[in-house]
PDB file of C-alpha atoms in Angstrom:
ATOM      1  CA  MET A 279      -0.134  32.110  13.783  1.00 89.00           C
ATOM      2  CA  GLN A 280      -3.391  30.462  14.856  1.00 92.00           C
ATOM      3  CA  ARG A 281      -3.507  26.657  14.443  1.00 95.00           C
ATOM      4  CA  TYR A 282      -6.541  24.467  13.719  1.00 96.00           C
ATOM      5  CA  PHE A 283      -7.222  20.814  12.878  1.00 96.00           C
ATOM      6  CA  ALA A 284      -9.001  20.065   9.604  1.00 95.00           C
ATOM      7  CA  LYS A 285     -11.757  17.476   9.449  1.00 90.00           C
ATOM      8  CA  ASN A 286     -11.520  16.922   5.683  1.00 93.00           C
ATOM      9  CA  ARG A 287      -9.735  17.837   2.447  1.00 94.00           C
ATOM     10  CA  ASP A 288     -11.171  18.908  -0.900  1.00 92.00           C
ATOM     11  CA  ASN A 289      -8.411  19.030  -3.544  1.00 91.00           C
ATOM     12  CA  ASP A 290      -6.235  22.032  -2.589  1.00 93.00           C
ATOM     13  CA  CYS A 291      -8.529  23.177   0.211  1.00 94.00           C
ATOM     14  CA  LEU A 292      -8.861  22.058   3.806  1.00 95.00           C
ATOM     15  CA  ILE A 293     -12.206  22.016   5.607  1.00 93.00           C
ATOM     16  CA  LEU A 294     -12.604  22.907   9.267  1.00 93.00           C
ATOM     17  CA  ASP A 295     -15.311  22.247  11.819  1.00 90.00           C
ATOM     18  CA  LYS A 296     -18.084  24.860  11.951  1.00 89.00           C
ATOM     19  CA  ASN A 297     -16.982  25.818  15.465  1.00 90.00           C
ATOM     20  CA  ASP A 298     -13.519  26.648  14.146  1.00 93.00           C
ATOM     21  CA  LEU A 299     -15.055  28.783  11.405  1.00 91.00           C
ATOM     22  CA  HIS A 300     -17.019  30.662  14.081  1.00 90.00           C
ATOM     23  CA  HIS A 301     -13.786  31.181  16.047  1.00 91.00           C
ATOM     24  CA  ILE A 302     -11.980  32.565  12.989  1.00 93.00           C
ATOM     25  CA  LYS A 303     -14.804  34.937  12.053  1.00 89.00           C
ATOM     26  CA  ASN A 304     -16.220  36.092  15.361  1.00 88.00           C
ATOM     27  CA  VAL A 305     -13.466  35.608  17.935  1.00 91.00           C
ATOM     28  CA  MET A 306     -10.233  36.163  16.030  1.00 90.00           C
ATOM     29  CA  ARG A 307     -12.026  38.494  13.561  1.00 91.00           C
ATOM     30  CA  MET A 308      -9.792  37.438  10.676  1.00 91.00           C
ATOM     31  CA  ASN A 309     -10.319  38.843   7.184  1.00 89.00           C
ATOM     32  CA  ASN A 310      -9.924  37.480   3.670  1.00 91.00           C
ATOM     33  CA  GLY A 311      -6.258  37.022   2.792  1.00 90.00           C
ATOM     34  CA  ALA A 312      -5.162  36.159   6.331  1.00 93.00           C
ATOM     35  CA  GLU A 313      -3.121  32.989   6.793  1.00 95.00           C
ATOM     36  CA  ILE A 314      -3.557  30.256   9.397  1.00 96.00           C
ATOM     37  CA  GLU A 315      -1.912  26.943  10.256  1.00 96.00           C
ATOM     38  CA  ILE A 316      -3.995  23.825   9.657  1.00 97.00           C
ATOM     39  CA  ILE A 317      -3.120  20.245  10.585  1.00 97.00           C
ATOM     40  CA  TYR A 318      -4.549  17.533   8.377  1.00 96.00           C
ATOM     41  CA  ASP A 319      -3.577  13.871   8.764  1.00 94.00           C
ATOM     42  CA  LYS A 320      -0.728  14.924  11.126  1.00 93.00           C
ATOM     43  CA  GLU A 321       0.762  17.212   8.443  1.00 95.00           C
ATOM     44  CA  LEU A 322       1.101  20.983   8.801  1.00 96.00           C
ATOM     45  CA  TYR A 323      -0.159  23.357   6.099  1.00 97.00           C
ATOM     46  CA  ILE A 324      -0.196  27.116   5.793  1.00 97.00           C
ATOM     47  CA  CYS A 325      -3.594  28.084   4.408  1.00 96.00           C
ATOM     48  CA  LYS A 326      -5.188  31.309   3.228  1.00 95.00           C
ATOM     49  CA  ILE A 327      -8.665  32.562   4.008  1.00 93.00           C
ATOM     50  CA  CYS A 328     -10.170  33.233   0.583  1.00 88.00           C
ATOM     51  CA  ASP A 329     -13.737  33.752   1.793  1.00 86.00           C
ATOM     52  CA  VAL A 330     -14.300  34.206   5.504  1.00 83.00           C
ATOM     53  CA  ASN A 331     -17.903  32.974   5.060  1.00 85.00           C
ATOM     54  CA  SER A 332     -16.798  29.727   3.414  1.00 85.00           C
ATOM     55  CA  ASN A 333     -15.538  26.734   5.347  1.00 86.00           C
ATOM     56  CA  LYS A 334     -12.756  26.027   2.834  1.00 87.00           C
ATOM     57  CA  PHE A 335      -9.184  27.226   3.256  1.00 94.00           C
ATOM     58  CA  SER A 336      -6.754  27.281   0.347  1.00 95.00           C
ATOM     59  CA  ILE A 337      -3.406  25.512   0.869  1.00 96.00           C
ATOM     60  CA  VAL A 338      -0.452  27.865   0.371  1.00 96.00           C
ATOM     61  CA  GLU A 339       2.340  25.483   1.354  1.00 96.00           C
ATOM     62  CA  LYS A 340       3.106  22.327   3.293  1.00 95.00           C
ATOM     63  CA  LEU A 341       5.665  22.572   6.090  1.00 95.00           C
ATOM     64  CA  ASP A 342       7.900  19.888   7.557  1.00 91.00           C
ATOM     65  CA  ASP A 343       7.102  20.376  11.229  1.00 87.00           C
ATOM     66  CA  ASP A 344       6.530  17.725  13.889  1.00 86.00           C
ATOM     67  CA  ASN A 345       6.403  18.495  17.607  1.00 85.00           C
ATOM     68  CA  GLU A 346       5.371  15.025  18.778  1.00 91.00           C
ATOM     69  CA  MET A 347       7.305  12.851  21.239  1.00 90.00           C
ATOM     70  CA  ASP A 348       9.158   9.789  19.992  1.00 89.00           C
ATOM     71  CA  ILE A 349       7.505   7.741  22.749  1.00 91.00           C
ATOM     72  CA  GLU A 350       3.770   7.081  22.724  1.00 95.00           C
ATOM     73  CA  LEU A 351       2.600   7.919  26.227  1.00 96.00           C
ATOM     74  CA  ILE A 352      -0.719   6.721  27.638  1.00 98.00           C
ATOM     75  CA  VAL A 353      -1.972   8.007  30.985  1.00 98.00           C
ATOM     76  CA  ALA A 354      -4.818   6.174  32.731  1.00 98.00           C
ATOM     77  CA  VAL A 355      -6.097   8.384  35.523  1.00 97.00           C
ATOM     78  CA  GLY A 356      -8.760   7.867  38.167  1.00 96.00           C
ATOM     79  CA  LEU A 357     -11.885   9.980  37.835  1.00 95.00           C
ATOM     80  CA  VAL A 358     -11.529  13.285  39.693  1.00 94.00           C
ATOM     81  CA  LYS A 359     -13.571  16.438  40.104  1.00 92.00           C
ATOM     82  CA  GLU A 360     -14.265  18.530  37.002  1.00 92.00           C
ATOM     83  CA  GLN A 361     -11.801  21.353  37.631  1.00 93.00           C
ATOM     84  CA  LYS A 362      -8.934  18.945  38.294  1.00 95.00           C
ATOM     85  CA  MET A 363      -9.818  16.833  35.266  1.00 95.00           C
ATOM     86  CA  ASP A 364      -9.789  19.916  33.050  1.00 97.00           C
ATOM     87  CA  ILE A 365      -6.279  20.795  34.239  1.00 97.00           C
ATOM     88  CA  ILE A 366      -5.070  17.224  33.747  1.00 98.00           C
ATOM     89  CA  LEU A 367      -6.398  17.042  30.185  1.00 98.00           C
ATOM     90  CA  GLN A 368      -4.994  20.437  29.256  1.00 98.00           C
ATOM     91  CA  LYS A 369      -1.521  19.897  30.705  1.00 98.00           C
ATOM     92  CA  LEU A 370      -1.142  16.319  29.480  1.00 98.00           C
ATOM     93  CA  THR A 371      -1.999  17.527  25.991  1.00 98.00           C
ATOM     94  CA  GLU A 372       0.530  20.360  26.177  1.00 97.00           C
ATOM     95  CA  LEU A 373       3.193  17.897  27.371  1.00 97.00           C
ATOM     96  CA  GLY A 374       2.703  15.506  24.447  1.00 96.00           C
ATOM     97  CA  VAL A 375       0.578  12.628  25.768  1.00 97.00           C
ATOM     98  CA  SER A 376      -0.989  10.452  23.064  1.00 96.00           C
ATOM     99  CA  ARG A 377      -3.943   8.955  24.899  1.00 97.00           C
ATOM    100  CA  ILE A 378      -5.804   9.607  28.141  1.00 98.00           C
ATOM    101  CA  ILE A 379      -7.949   6.938  29.787  1.00 98.00           C
ATOM    102  CA  PRO A 380     -10.395   7.951  32.554  1.00 96.00           C
ATOM    103  CA  VAL A 381     -10.792   5.098  35.024  1.00 96.00           C
ATOM    104  CA  LYS A 382     -13.430   4.343  37.658  1.00 95.00           C
ATOM    105  CA  MET A 383     -11.571   3.570  40.864  1.00 95.00           C
ATOM    106  CA  GLU A 384     -12.548   2.662  44.398  1.00 93.00           C
ATOM    107  CA  ARG A 385     -11.645   6.083  45.775  1.00 90.00           C
ATOM    108  CA  SER A 386     -13.052   8.133  42.888  1.00 91.00           C
ATOM    109  CA  ILE A 387     -15.523  10.677  44.222  1.00 87.00           C
ATOM    110  CA  VAL A 388     -17.014  11.361  40.798  1.00 83.00           C
ATOM    111  CA  LYS A 389     -19.708   8.946  39.613  1.00 82.00           C
ATOM    112  CA  LEU A 390     -21.024   9.101  36.038  1.00 80.00           C
ATOM    113  CA  ASP A 391     -24.084   7.526  34.467  1.00 77.00           C
ATOM    114  CA  ASN A 392     -24.091   6.727  30.741  1.00 77.00           C
ATOM    115  CA  LYS A 393     -25.746  10.006  29.700  1.00 80.00           C
ATOM    116  CA  ARG A 394     -23.397  12.191  31.735  1.00 84.00           C
ATOM    117  CA  GLU A 395     -20.392  10.142  30.637  1.00 88.00           C
ATOM    118  CA  LYS A 396     -21.092  10.741  26.941  1.00 89.00           C
ATOM    119  CA  LYS A 397     -21.308  14.508  27.482  1.00 91.00           C
ATOM    120  CA  LYS A 398     -18.147  14.473  29.585  1.00 93.00           C
ATOM    121  CA  ILE A 399     -16.182  12.591  26.928  1.00 94.00           C
ATOM    122  CA  GLU A 400     -17.251  15.124  24.278  1.00 93.00           C
ATOM    123  CA  ARG A 401     -16.229  18.003  26.528  1.00 95.00           C
ATOM    124  CA  TRP A 402     -12.922  16.375  27.459  1.00 96.00           C
ATOM    125  CA  ASN A 403     -12.018  15.802  23.807  1.00 96.00           C
ATOM    126  CA  SER A 404     -12.853  19.441  23.096  1.00 95.00           C
ATOM    127  CA  ILE A 405     -10.462  20.544  25.857  1.00 97.00           C
ATOM    128  CA  CYS A 406      -7.706  18.399  24.348  1.00 98.00           C
ATOM    129  CA  LYS A 407      -8.329  19.830  20.881  1.00 97.00           C
ATOM    130  CA  GLU A 408      -8.019  23.414  22.111  1.00 96.00           C
ATOM    131  CA  ALA A 409      -4.879  22.574  24.096  1.00 97.00           C
ATOM    132  CA  ALA A 410      -3.345  20.812  21.078  1.00 97.00           C
ATOM    133  CA  GLU A 411      -3.955  23.893  18.927  1.00 96.00           C
ATOM    134  CA  GLN A 412      -2.516  26.230  21.553  1.00 96.00           C
ATOM    135  CA  SER A 413       0.607  24.096  22.081  1.00 96.00           C
ATOM    136  CA  LYS A 414       1.209  23.628  18.320  1.00 95.00           C
ATOM    137  CA  ARG A 415       0.826  19.864  18.290  1.00 95.00           C
ATOM    138  CA  ASN A 416       0.356  17.736  15.175  1.00 96.00           C
ATOM    139  CA  VAL A 417      -2.159  15.388  16.776  1.00 96.00           C
ATOM    140  CA  ILE A 418      -4.977  15.658  19.274  1.00 97.00           C
ATOM    141  CA  PRO A 419      -4.753  13.178  22.162  1.00 97.00           C
ATOM    142  CA  VAL A 420      -7.583  10.669  22.318  1.00 95.00           C
ATOM    143  CA  VAL A 421      -9.742  10.602  25.445  1.00 97.00           C
ATOM    144  CA  ASP A 422     -11.141   7.085  25.809  1.00 96.00           C
ATOM    145  CA  ASP A 423     -14.486   6.091  27.234  1.00 94.00           C
ATOM    146  CA  VAL A 424     -14.442   5.560  30.985  1.00 94.00           C
ATOM    147  CA  ILE A 425     -13.288   2.069  31.980  1.00 95.00           C
ATOM    148  CA  THR A 426     -12.800   0.089  35.190  1.00 95.00           C
ATOM    149  CA  VAL A 427      -9.487  -0.919  36.739  1.00 96.00           C
ATOM    150  CA  LYS A 428     -10.052  -4.513  35.613  1.00 95.00           C
ATOM    151  CA  GLU A 429     -10.261  -3.372  31.977  1.00 96.00           C
ATOM    152  CA  LEU A 430      -6.697  -2.053  32.153  1.00 96.00           C
ATOM    153  CA  ASP A 431      -5.618  -5.603  31.333  1.00 94.00           C
ATOM    154  CA  LYS A 432      -6.428  -4.800  27.682  1.00 93.00           C
ATOM    155  CA  ILE A 433      -3.815  -2.034  27.420  1.00 94.00           C
ATOM    156  CA  GLU A 434      -0.657  -3.043  25.558  1.00 93.00           C
ATOM    157  CA  ALA A 435       2.658  -1.227  26.032  1.00 94.00           C
ATOM    158  CA  ASP A 436       6.403  -1.864  26.274  1.00 93.00           C
ATOM    159  CA  TYR A 437       6.376  -0.627  29.859  1.00 93.00           C
ATOM    160  CA  LYS A 438       3.364  -0.528  32.185  1.00 95.00           C
ATOM    161  CA  PHE A 439       3.577   1.384  35.448  1.00 95.00           C
ATOM    162  CA  VAL A 440       1.315   2.121  38.388  1.00 96.00           C
ATOM    163  CA  CYS A 441       2.249   5.199  40.408  1.00 94.00           C
ATOM    164  CA  SER A 442       2.664   4.083  44.018  1.00 91.00           C
ATOM    165  CA  VAL A 443       3.069   5.829  47.363  1.00 84.00           C
ATOM    166  CA  LYS A 444       4.344   2.586  48.914  1.00 80.00           C
ATOM    167  CA  ASN A 445       7.382   1.885  46.759  1.00 70.00           C
ATOM    168  CA  LYS A 446       9.723   4.811  47.479  1.00 73.00           C
ATOM    169  CA  ASP A 447      12.890   3.276  46.012  1.00 74.00           C
ATOM    170  CA  ASN A 448      11.879   2.481  42.429  1.00 78.00           C
ATOM    171  CA  LEU A 449      12.053   6.063  41.130  1.00 84.00           C
ATOM    172  CA  VAL A 450      10.465   6.710  37.752  1.00 83.00           C
ATOM    173  CA  ASN A 451      13.247   8.926  36.382  1.00 79.00           C
ATOM    174  CA  LYS A 452      16.024   6.462  37.260  1.00 80.00           C
ATOM    175  CA  TYR A 453      14.027   3.522  35.925  1.00 78.00           C
ATOM    176  CA  LEU A 454      13.331   5.194  32.588  1.00 80.00           C
ATOM    177  CA  GLN A 455      16.894   6.408  32.147  1.00 76.00           C
ATOM    178  CA  LYS A 456      18.018   2.781  32.314  1.00 74.00           C
ATOM    179  CA  ASN A 457      15.153   1.573  30.102  1.00 69.00           C
ATOM    180  CA  SER A 458      14.578   4.456  27.685  1.00 67.00           C
ATOM    181  CA  LYS A 459      14.425   2.435  24.460  1.00 77.00           C
ATOM    182  CA  CYS A 460      10.726   1.811  23.985  1.00 86.00           C
ATOM    183  CA  ALA A 461       7.866   2.871  21.727  1.00 91.00           C
ATOM    184  CA  LYS A 462       4.939   2.920  24.167  1.00 94.00           C
ATOM    185  CA  ILE A 463       4.530   3.505  27.913  1.00 95.00           C
ATOM    186  CA  VAL A 464       1.395   3.488  30.053  1.00 97.00           C
ATOM    187  CA  PHE A 465       1.098   5.009  33.532  1.00 97.00           C
ATOM    188  CA  VAL A 466      -1.817   4.426  35.915  1.00 98.00           C
ATOM    189  CA  ILE A 467      -2.404   7.280  38.357  1.00 97.00           C
ATOM    190  CA  GLY A 468      -4.977   7.119  41.137  1.00 95.00           C
ATOM    191  CA  PRO A 469      -7.628   9.730  42.021  1.00 94.00           C
ATOM    192  CA  GLU A 470      -7.682  11.919  45.140  1.00 89.00           C
ATOM    193  CA  GLY A 471      -6.702   9.565  47.930  1.00 87.00           C
ATOM    194  CA  GLY A 472      -4.730   7.325  45.563  1.00 90.00           C
ATOM    195  CA  LEU A 473      -5.330   3.765  44.469  1.00 93.00           C
ATOM    196  CA  ALA A 474      -6.628   1.221  46.935  1.00 94.00           C
ATOM    197  CA  SER A 475      -4.078  -1.432  47.917  1.00 94.00           C
ATOM    198  CA  SER A 476      -6.207  -4.108  46.257  1.00 96.00           C
ATOM    199  CA  GLU A 477      -6.196  -2.135  42.977  1.00 96.00           C
ATOM    200  CA  GLU A 478      -2.423  -1.728  43.006  1.00 95.00           C
ATOM    201  CA  GLU A 479      -1.942  -5.420  43.760  1.00 96.00           C
ATOM    202  CA  TYR A 480      -4.329  -6.350  40.948  1.00 96.00           C
ATOM    203  CA  LEU A 481      -2.366  -4.171  38.510  1.00 97.00           C
ATOM    204  CA  ASN A 482       0.903  -5.717  39.700  1.00 95.00           C
ATOM    205  CA  ASP A 483      -0.554  -9.128  38.850  1.00 96.00           C
ATOM    206  CA  LEU A 484      -1.328  -7.801  35.351  1.00 95.00           C
ATOM    207  CA  GLY A 485       2.316  -6.844  34.862  1.00 95.00           C
ATOM    208  CA  TYR A 486       2.190  -3.205  35.955  1.00 95.00           C
ATOM    209  CA  THR A 487       5.333  -2.227  37.879  1.00 93.00           C
ATOM    210  CA  SER A 488       4.800  -0.091  40.999  1.00 93.00           C
ATOM    211  CA  ILE A 489       6.897   3.029  40.615  1.00 93.00           C
ATOM    212  CA  SER A 490       7.595   6.065  42.775  1.00 90.00           C
ATOM    213  CA  LEU A 491       7.404   9.738  41.832  1.00 90.00           C
ATOM    214  CA  GLY A 492       9.564  10.688  44.818  1.00 85.00           C
ATOM    215  CA  ARG A 493       9.320  10.964  48.594  1.00 83.00           C
ATOM    216  CA  ARG A 494       6.570  13.573  48.588  1.00 85.00           C
ATOM    217  CA  VAL A 495       2.905  12.718  48.051  1.00 85.00           C
ATOM    218  CA  LEU A 496       1.698  14.595  44.970  1.00 91.00           C
ATOM    219  CA  ARG A 497      -1.791  15.701  44.037  1.00 94.00           C
ATOM    220  CA  VAL A 498      -3.217  13.729  41.130  1.00 95.00           C
ATOM    221  CA  GLU A 499      -2.889  16.640  38.686  1.00 96.00           C
ATOM    222  CA  THR A 500       0.726  17.217  39.765  1.00 96.00           C
ATOM    223  CA  ALA A 501       1.521  13.517  39.362  1.00 95.00           C
ATOM    224  CA  CYS A 502       0.161  13.577  35.801  1.00 96.00           C
ATOM    225  CA  ILE A 503       2.275  16.603  34.896  1.00 97.00           C
ATOM    226  CA  TYR A 504       5.369  15.070  36.507  1.00 94.00           C
ATOM    227  CA  VAL A 505       5.025  11.772  34.649  1.00 95.00           C
ATOM    228  CA  ALA A 506       4.513  13.446  31.272  1.00 95.00           C
ATOM    229  CA  SER A 507       7.463  15.782  31.881  1.00 94.00           C
ATOM    230  CA  VAL A 508       9.816  12.927  32.766  1.00 91.00           C
ATOM    231  CA  VAL A 509       8.820  10.880  29.711  1.00 91.00           C
ATOM    232  CA  GLY A 510       9.130  13.954  27.490  1.00 89.00           C
ATOM    233  CA  PHE A 511      12.649  14.559  28.799  1.00 86.00           C
ATOM    234  CA  ILE A 512      13.659  10.922  28.333  1.00 82.00           C
ATOM    235  CA  SER A 513      12.296  10.863  24.752  1.00 76.00           C
ATOM    236  CA  MET A 514      14.492  13.845  23.862  1.00 69.00           C
ATOM    237  CA  GLY A 515      17.608  12.049  25.015  1.00 56.00           C
TER     238      GLY A 515
END
């Protein structure tokens, strides 16, 4: 059953975005009487299409369904090329990440001015919304505005990690298995080429622990998927 996220509620009806209405009518070609899943305020509802031309969907029943991780996971990732960023956003959403922070780093190839950044953020949030619907999530991950490495000092979490290619012994899976009781974790992952040594040292001074993803050097998109998979596994245990 197709899932959407409502933007508002009107008594026993949920209201979708106009783009979702277009998708229902012209892409999915649904008719009156068809049922869809709608998330509103993190709650799942089965709704009926009473009038395919109206942007109101009648609530049939509320279901007790929650596919979210017990751990709030934040991934701060260095700016990368568009295709890679799209994959990162999509896969992190599917794997249950709560928040994604794009970060300007020394080795980031991509440079954004304010106008381009605003359009990118809108597009990135749209990618996360579609991925959240496809993967049957109850929330859409938030994509923050682009920040600098220095602004990572404002992020609060129980555990704060920076993915390192230097520290081969402090493996992320072993570390988290020993320290799995937490509510929020943040990982910083560098762009193509990784973080500069000065950036990693700065983050260490802020309390970020350098952690290894294994002996092999992973692409940035693979590192993001690996981190989210490990945390998802730990949260289930």
